[in-house]
Short mmCIF file of N, CA and C in Angstrom, two decimals:
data_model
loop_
_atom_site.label_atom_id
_atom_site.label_comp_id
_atom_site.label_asym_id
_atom_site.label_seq_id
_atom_site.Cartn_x
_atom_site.Cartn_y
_atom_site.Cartn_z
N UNK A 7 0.84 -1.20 0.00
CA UNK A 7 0.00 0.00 0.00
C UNK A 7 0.88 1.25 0.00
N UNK A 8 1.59 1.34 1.12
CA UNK A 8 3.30 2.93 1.15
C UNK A 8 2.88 2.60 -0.41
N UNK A 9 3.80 1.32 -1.08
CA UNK A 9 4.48 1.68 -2.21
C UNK A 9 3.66 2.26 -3.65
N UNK A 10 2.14 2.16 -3.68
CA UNK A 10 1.26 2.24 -4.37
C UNK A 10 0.93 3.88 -4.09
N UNK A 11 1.10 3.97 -2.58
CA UNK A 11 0.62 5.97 -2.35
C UNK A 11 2.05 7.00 -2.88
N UNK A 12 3.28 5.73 -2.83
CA UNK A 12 4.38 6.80 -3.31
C UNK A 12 4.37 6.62 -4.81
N UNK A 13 4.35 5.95 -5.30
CA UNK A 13 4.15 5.82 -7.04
C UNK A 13 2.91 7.08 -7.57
N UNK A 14 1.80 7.10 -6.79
CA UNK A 14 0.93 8.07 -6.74
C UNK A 14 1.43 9.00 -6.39
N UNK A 15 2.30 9.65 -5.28
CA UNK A 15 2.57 10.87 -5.46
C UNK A 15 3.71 11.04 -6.44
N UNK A 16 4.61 9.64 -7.07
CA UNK A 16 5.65 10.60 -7.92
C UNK A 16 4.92 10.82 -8.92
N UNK A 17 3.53 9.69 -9.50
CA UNK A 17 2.63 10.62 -10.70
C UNK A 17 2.48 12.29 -10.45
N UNK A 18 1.72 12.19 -9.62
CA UNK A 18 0.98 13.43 -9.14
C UNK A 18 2.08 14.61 -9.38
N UNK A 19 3.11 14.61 -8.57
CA UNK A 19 3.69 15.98 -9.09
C UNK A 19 4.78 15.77 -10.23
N UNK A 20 4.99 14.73 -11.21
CA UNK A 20 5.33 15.09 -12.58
C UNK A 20 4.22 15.44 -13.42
N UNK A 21 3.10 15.07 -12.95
CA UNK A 21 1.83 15.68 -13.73
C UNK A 21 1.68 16.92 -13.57
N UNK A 22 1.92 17.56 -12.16
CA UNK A 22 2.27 19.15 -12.27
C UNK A 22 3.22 19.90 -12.96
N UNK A 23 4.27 18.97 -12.56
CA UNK A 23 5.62 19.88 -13.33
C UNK A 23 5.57 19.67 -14.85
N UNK A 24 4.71 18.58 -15.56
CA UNK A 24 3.88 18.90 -16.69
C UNK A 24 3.53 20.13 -17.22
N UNK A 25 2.54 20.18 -16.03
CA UNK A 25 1.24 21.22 -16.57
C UNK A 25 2.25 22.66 -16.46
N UNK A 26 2.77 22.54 -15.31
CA UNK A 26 3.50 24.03 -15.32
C UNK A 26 4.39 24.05 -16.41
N UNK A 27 5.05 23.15 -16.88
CA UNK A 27 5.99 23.45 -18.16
C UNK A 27 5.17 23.94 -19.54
N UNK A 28 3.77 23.54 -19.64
CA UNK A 28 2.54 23.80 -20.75
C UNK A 28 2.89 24.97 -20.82
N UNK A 29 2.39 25.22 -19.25
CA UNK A 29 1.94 26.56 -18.93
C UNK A 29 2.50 28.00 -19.31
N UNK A 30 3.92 27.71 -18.87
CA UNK A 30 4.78 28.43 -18.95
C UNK A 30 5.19 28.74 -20.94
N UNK A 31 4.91 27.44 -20.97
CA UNK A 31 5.52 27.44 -23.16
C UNK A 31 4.19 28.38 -23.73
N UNK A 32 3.36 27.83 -23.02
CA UNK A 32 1.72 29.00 -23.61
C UNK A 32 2.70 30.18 -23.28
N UNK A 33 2.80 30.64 -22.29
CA UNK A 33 2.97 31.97 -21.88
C UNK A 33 4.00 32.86 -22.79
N UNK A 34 5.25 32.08 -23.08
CA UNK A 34 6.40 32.62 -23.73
C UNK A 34 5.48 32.55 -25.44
N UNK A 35 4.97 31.51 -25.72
CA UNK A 35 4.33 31.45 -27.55
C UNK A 35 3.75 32.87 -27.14
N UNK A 36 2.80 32.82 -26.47
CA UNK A 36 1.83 34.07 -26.60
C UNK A 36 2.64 35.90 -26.68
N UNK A 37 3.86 35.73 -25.91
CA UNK A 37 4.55 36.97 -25.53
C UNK A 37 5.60 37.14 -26.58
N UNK A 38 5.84 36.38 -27.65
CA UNK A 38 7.34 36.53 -28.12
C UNK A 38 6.97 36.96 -29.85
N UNK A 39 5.28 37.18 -30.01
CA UNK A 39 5.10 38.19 -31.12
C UNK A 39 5.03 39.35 -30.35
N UNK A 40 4.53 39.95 -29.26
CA UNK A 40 4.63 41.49 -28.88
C UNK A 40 6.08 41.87 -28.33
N UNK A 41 6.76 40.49 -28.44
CA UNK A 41 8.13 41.54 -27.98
C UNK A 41 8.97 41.43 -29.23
N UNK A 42 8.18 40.93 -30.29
CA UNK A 42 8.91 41.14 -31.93
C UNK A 42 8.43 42.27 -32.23
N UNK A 43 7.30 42.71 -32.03
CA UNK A 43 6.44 44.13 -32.38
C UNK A 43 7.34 45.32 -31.45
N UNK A 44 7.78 45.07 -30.07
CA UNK A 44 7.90 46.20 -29.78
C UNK A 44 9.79 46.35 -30.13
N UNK A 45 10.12 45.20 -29.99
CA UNK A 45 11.89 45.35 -31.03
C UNK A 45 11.43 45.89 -32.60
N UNK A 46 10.97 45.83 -32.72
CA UNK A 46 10.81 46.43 -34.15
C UNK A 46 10.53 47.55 -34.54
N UNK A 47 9.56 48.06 -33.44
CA UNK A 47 9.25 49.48 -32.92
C UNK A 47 10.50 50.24 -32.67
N UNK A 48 11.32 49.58 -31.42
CA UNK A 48 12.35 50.35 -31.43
C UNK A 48 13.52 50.34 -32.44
N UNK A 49 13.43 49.83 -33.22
CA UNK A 49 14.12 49.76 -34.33
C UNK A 49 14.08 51.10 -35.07
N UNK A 50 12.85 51.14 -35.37
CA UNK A 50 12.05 52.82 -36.19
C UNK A 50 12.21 53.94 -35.23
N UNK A 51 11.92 53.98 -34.08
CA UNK A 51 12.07 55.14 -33.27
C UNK A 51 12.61 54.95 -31.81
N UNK A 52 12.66 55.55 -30.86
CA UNK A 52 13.33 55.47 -29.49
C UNK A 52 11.96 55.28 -28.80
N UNK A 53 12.14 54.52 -27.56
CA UNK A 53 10.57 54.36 -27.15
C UNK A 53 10.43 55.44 -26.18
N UNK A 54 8.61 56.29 -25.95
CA UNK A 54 8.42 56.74 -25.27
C UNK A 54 8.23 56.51 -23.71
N UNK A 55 8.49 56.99 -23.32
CA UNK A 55 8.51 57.24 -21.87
C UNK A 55 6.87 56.18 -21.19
N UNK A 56 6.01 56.34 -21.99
CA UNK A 56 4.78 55.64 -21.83
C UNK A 56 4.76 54.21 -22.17
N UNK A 57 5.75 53.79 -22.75
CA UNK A 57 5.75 52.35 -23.49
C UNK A 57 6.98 51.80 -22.25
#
C-alpha cells in the first residue's frame, strides 16, 4: 500500500511539473510576437517614456 501511495505521489507531481511546463511554453508562444512588435518598434524610433 506505502508503495502504491508513493508511485501516486511521484505521478501526481510530474503531472504538475507537466502542466506548469505547458503553462509556462503558452505563456512565452503568446509573448514573443509582442516583444517582436515592440523590437521592431524600437528599431524605427526610441521608445516613449509611456511604453
Amino acid at each position: 500500500m506505502k508503495a502504491e501511495y508513493d508511485n501516486y505521489r511521484k505521478r501526481v507531481r510530474q503531472d504538475r511539473m507537466a502542466v506548469r511546463e505547458l503553462a509556462v511554453a503558452n505563456v512565452f508562444r503568446a509573448l514573443l510576437p509582442v516583444l517582436d512588435a515592440v523590437d521592431r518598434a524600437c528599431a524605427h524610433e526610441p521608445l516613449t517614456p509611456g511604453l
